Coordinates of N, CA, C and O in Angstrom, one line a residue:
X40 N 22.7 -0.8 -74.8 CA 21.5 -0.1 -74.4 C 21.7 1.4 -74.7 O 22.8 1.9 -74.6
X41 N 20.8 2.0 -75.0 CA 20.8 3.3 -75.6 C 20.3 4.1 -74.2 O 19.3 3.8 -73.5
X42 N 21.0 5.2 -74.2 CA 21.4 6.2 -73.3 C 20.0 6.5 -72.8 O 20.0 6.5 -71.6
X43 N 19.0 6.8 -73.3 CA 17.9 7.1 -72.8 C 17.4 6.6 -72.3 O 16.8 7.0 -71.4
X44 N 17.2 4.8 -72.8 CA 17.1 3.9 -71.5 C 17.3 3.7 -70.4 O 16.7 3.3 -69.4
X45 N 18.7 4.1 -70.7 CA 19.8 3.6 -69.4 C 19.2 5.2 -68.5 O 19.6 5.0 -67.3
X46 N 18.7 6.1 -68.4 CA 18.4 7.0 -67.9 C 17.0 6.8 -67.4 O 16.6 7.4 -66.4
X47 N 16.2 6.0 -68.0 CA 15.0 5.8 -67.5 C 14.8 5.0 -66.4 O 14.0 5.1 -65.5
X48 N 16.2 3.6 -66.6 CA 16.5 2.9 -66.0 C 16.8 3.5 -64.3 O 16.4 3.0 -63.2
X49 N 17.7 4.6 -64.6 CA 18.3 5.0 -63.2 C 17.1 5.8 -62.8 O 16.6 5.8 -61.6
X50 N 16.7 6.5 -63.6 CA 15.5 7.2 -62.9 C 14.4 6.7 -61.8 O 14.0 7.1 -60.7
X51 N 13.9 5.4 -63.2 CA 13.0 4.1 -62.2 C 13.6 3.8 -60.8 O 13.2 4.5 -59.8
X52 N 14.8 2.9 -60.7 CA 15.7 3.1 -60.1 C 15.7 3.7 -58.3 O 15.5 3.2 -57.2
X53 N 16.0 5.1 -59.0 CA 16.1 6.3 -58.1 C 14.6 6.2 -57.0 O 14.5 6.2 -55.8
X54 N 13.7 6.2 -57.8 CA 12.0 6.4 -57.8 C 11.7 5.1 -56.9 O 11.2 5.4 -55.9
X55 N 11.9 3.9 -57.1 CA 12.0 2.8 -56.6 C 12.4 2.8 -55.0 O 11.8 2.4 -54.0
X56 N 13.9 3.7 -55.1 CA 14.7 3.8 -54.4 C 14.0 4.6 -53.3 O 13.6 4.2 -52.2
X57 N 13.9 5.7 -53.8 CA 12.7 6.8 -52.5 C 11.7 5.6 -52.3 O 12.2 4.8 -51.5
X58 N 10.7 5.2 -52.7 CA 9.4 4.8 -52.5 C 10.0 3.8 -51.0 O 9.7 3.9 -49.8
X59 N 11.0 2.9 -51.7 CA 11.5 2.1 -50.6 C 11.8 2.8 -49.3 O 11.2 2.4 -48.2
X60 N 12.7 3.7 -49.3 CA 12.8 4.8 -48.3 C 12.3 5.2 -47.5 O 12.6 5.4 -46.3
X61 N 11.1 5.5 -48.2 CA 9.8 6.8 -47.5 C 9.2 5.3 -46.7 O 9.4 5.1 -45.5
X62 N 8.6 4.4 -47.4 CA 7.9 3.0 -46.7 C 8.9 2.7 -45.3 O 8.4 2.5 -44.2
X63 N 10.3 2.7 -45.6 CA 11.1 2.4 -44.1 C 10.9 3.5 -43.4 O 10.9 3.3 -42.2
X64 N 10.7 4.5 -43.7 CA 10.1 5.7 -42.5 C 9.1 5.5 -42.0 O 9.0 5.8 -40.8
X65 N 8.2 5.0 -42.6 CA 6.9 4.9 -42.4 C 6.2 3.7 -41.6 O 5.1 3.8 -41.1
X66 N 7.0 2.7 -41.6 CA 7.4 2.0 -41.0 C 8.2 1.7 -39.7 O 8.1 0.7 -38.9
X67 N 9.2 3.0 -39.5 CA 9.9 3.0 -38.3 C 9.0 4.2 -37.5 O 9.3 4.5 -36.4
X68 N 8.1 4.8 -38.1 CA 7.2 6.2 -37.5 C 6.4 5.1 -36.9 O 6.4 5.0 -35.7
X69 N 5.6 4.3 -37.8 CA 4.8 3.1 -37.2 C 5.4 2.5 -36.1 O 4.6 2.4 -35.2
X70 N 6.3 2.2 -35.9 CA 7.0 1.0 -34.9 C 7.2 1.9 -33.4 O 6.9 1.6 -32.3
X71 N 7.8 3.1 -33.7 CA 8.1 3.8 -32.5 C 6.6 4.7 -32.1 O 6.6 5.5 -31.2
X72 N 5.5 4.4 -32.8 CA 4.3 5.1 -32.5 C 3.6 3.7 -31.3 O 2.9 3.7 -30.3
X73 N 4.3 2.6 -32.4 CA 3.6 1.5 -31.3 C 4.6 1.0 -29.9 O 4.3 0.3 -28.9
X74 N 5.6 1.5 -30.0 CA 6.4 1.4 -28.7 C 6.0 2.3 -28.1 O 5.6 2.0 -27.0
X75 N 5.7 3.3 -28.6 CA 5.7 4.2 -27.3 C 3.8 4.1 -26.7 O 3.5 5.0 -25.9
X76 N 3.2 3.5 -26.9 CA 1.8 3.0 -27.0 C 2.0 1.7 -26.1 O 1.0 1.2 -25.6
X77 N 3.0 1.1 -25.9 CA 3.3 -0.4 -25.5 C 3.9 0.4 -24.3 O 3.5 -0.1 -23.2
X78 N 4.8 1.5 -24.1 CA 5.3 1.6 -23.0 C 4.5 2.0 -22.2 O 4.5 1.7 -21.0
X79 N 3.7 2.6 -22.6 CA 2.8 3.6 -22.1 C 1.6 2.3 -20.8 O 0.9 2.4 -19.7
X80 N 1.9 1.4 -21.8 CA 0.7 0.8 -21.1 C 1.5 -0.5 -19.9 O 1.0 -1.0 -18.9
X81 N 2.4 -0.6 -20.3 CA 3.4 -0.9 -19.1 C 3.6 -0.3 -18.1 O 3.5 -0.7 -17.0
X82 N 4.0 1.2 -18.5 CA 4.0 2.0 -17.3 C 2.1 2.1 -16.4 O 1.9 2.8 -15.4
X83 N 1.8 1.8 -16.6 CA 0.2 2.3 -16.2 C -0.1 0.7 -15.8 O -1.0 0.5 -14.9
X84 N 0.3 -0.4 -16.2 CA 0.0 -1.6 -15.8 C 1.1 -1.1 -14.3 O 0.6 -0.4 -13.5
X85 N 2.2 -1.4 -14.1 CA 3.6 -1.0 -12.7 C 2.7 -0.1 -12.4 O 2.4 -0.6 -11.4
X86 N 1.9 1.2 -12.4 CA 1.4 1.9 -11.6 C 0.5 1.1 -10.6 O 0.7 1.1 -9.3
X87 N -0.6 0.5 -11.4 CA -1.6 0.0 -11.1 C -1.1 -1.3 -10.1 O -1.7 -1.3 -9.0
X88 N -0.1 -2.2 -10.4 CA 0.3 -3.2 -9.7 C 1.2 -2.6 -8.2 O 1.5 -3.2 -7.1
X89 N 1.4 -1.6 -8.6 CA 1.9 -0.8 -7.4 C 1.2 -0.3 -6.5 O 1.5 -0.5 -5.3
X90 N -0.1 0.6 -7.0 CA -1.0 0.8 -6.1 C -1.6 -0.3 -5.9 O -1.7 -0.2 -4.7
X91 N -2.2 -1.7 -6.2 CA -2.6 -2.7 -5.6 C -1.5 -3.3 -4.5 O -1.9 -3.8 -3.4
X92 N -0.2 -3.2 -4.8 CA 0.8 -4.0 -3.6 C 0.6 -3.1 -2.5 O 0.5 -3.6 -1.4
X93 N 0.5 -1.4 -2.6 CA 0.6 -0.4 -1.3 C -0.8 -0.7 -0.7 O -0.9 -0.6 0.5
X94 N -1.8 -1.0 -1.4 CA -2.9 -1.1 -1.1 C -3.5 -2.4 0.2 O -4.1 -2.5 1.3
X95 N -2.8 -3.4 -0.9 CA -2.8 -5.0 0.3 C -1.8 -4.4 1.6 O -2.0 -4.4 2.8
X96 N -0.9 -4.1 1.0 CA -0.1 -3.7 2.2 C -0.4 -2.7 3.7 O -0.1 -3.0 4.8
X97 N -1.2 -1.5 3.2 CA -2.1 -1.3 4.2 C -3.0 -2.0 4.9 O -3.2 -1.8 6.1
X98 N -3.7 -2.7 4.2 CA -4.9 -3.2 4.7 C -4.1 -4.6 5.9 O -4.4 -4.8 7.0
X99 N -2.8 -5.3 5.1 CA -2.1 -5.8 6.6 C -1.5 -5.3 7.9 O -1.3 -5.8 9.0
X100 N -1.2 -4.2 7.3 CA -0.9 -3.1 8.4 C -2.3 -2.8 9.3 O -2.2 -3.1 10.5
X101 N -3.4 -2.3 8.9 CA -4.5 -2.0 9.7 C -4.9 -3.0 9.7 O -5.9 -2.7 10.3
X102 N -5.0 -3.8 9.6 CA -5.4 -6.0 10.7 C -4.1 -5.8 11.4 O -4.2 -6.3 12.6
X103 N -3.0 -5.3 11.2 CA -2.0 -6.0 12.5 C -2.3 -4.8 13.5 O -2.3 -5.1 14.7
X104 N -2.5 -3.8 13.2 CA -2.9 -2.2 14.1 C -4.0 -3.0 14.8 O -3.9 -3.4 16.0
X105 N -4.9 -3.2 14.3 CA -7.0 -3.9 15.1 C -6.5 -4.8 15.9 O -6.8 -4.6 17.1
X106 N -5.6 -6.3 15.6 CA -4.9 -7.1 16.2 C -4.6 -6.3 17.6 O -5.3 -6.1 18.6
X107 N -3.4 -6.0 17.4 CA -2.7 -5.3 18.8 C -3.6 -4.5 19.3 O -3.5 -4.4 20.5
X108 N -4.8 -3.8 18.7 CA -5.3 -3.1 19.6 C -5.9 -4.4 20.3 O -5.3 -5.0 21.3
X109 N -6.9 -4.8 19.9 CA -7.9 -5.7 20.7 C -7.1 -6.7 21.4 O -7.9 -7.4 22.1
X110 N -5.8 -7.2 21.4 CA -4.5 -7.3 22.4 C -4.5 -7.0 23.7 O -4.5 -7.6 24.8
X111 N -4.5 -5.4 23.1 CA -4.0 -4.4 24.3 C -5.0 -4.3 25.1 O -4.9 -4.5 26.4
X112 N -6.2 -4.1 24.4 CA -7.7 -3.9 25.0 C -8.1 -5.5 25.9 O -9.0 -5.5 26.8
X113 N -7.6 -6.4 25.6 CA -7.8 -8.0 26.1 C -7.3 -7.7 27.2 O -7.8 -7.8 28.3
X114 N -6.4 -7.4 26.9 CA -5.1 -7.5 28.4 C -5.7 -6.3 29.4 O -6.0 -6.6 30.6
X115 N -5.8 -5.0 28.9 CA -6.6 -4.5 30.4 C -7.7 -4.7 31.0 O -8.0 -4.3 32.1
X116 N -8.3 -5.2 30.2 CA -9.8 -5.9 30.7 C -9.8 -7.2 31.9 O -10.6 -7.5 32.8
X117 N -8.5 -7.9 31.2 CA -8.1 -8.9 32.2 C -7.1 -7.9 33.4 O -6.4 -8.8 33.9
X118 N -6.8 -7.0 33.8 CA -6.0 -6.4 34.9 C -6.8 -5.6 35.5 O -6.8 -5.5 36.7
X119 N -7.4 -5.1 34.7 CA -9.3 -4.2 35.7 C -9.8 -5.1 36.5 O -9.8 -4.8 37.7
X120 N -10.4 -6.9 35.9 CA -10.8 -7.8 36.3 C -10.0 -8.0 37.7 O -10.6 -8.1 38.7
X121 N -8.8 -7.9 37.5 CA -7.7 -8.5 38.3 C -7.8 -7.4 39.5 O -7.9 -7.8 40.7
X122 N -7.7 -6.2 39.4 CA -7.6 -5.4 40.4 C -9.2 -5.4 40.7 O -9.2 -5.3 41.9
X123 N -9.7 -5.3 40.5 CA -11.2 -5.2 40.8 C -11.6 -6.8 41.6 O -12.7 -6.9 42.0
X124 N -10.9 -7.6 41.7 CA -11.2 -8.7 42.5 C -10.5 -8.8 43.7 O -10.8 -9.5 44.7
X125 N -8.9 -7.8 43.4 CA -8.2 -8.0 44.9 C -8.7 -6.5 45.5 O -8.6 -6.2 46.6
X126 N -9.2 -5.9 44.9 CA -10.2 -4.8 45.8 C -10.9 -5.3 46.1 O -11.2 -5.0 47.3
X127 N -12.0 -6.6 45.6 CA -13.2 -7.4 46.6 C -13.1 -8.4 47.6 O -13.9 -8.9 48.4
X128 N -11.4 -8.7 47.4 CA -11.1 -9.2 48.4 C -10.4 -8.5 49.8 O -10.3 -9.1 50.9
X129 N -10.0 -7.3 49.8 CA -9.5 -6.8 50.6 C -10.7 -5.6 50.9 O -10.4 -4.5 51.3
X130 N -12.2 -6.0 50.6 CA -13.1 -4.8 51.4 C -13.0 -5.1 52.8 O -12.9 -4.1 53.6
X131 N -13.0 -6.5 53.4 CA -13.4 -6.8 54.5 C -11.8 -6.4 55.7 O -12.0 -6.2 56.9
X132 N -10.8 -6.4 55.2 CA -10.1 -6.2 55.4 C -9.9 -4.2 55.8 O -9.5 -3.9 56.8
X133 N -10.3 -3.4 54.8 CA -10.5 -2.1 54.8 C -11.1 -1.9 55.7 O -10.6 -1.5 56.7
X134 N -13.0 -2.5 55.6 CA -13.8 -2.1 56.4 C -13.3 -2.4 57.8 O -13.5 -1.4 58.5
X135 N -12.8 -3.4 58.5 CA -12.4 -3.6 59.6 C -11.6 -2.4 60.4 O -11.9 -1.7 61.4
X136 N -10.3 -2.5 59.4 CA -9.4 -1.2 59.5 C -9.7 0.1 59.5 O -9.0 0.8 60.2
X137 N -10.7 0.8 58.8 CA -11.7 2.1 58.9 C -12.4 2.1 60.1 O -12.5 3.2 60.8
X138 N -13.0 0.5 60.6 CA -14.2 0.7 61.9 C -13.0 0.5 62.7 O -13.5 0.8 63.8
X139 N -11.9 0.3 62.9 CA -10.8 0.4 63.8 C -10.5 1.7 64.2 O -10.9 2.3 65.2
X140 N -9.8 2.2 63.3 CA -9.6 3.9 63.0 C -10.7 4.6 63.7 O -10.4 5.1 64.8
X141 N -12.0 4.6 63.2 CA -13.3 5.1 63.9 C -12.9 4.8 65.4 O -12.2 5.6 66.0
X142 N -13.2 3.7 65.9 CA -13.3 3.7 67.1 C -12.4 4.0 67.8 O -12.8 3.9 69.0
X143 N -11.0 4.4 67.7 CA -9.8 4.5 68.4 C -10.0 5.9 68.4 O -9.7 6.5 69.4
X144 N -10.6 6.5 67.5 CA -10.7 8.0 67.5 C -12.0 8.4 68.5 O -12.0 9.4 69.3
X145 N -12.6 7.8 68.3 CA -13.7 7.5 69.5 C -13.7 7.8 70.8 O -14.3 8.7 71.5
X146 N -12.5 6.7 70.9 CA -12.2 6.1 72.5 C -11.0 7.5 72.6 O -10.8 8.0 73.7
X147 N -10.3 7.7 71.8 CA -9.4 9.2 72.2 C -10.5 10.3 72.9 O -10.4 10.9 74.0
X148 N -11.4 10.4 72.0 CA -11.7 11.4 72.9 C -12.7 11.3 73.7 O -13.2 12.3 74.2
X149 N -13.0 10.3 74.0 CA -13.8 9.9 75.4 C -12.9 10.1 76.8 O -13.4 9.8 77.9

């Protein structure tokens, strides 16, 4: 093969060689443009599934908060009830003991 061939040869070659090169850059520019586009949307998907878990999670917290309140509120409604019936049972008992008091005080100073 005559020398100038063999020079066109390496040249082609060479030329070949970059084209290949530049395409795997271009290619690995491509790939890490779409990773970081993929991460991106992962991270923002875990944001999102995050604020939906903190989210449900409040909302069980405030039904267990409403719960106990309306609990709490059950229960003194039922001990109002409760004291409010042994005060209607002991009026007659009071009033007796007041018109007692009265009249001993009465009769003192008579």
């Amino acid at each position: 093969m005559p020398r100038p061939e063999v020079l066109d040869r390496i040249q082609s070659a060479e030329v070949e060689a970059d084209e290949i090169v530049s395409q795997a850059e271009t290619d690995r520019d491509d790939r890490i443009a779409e990773a970081r586009v993929r991460a991106e949307e992962i991270r923002s998907e875990a944001e999102e599934d995050a604020r939906e878990h903190r989210q449900a999670r409040l909302e069980d917290a405030r039904d267990e908060i409403d719960a106990e309140c309306e609990r709490i509120l059950r229960e003194g409604e039922a001990e109002r009830e409760a004291l409010a019936d042994r005060a209607r049972e002991q009026v007659d008992e009071v009033t007796e003991h007041v018109v007692t008091l009265f009249q001993e005080d009465v009769d003192a100073q008579t």
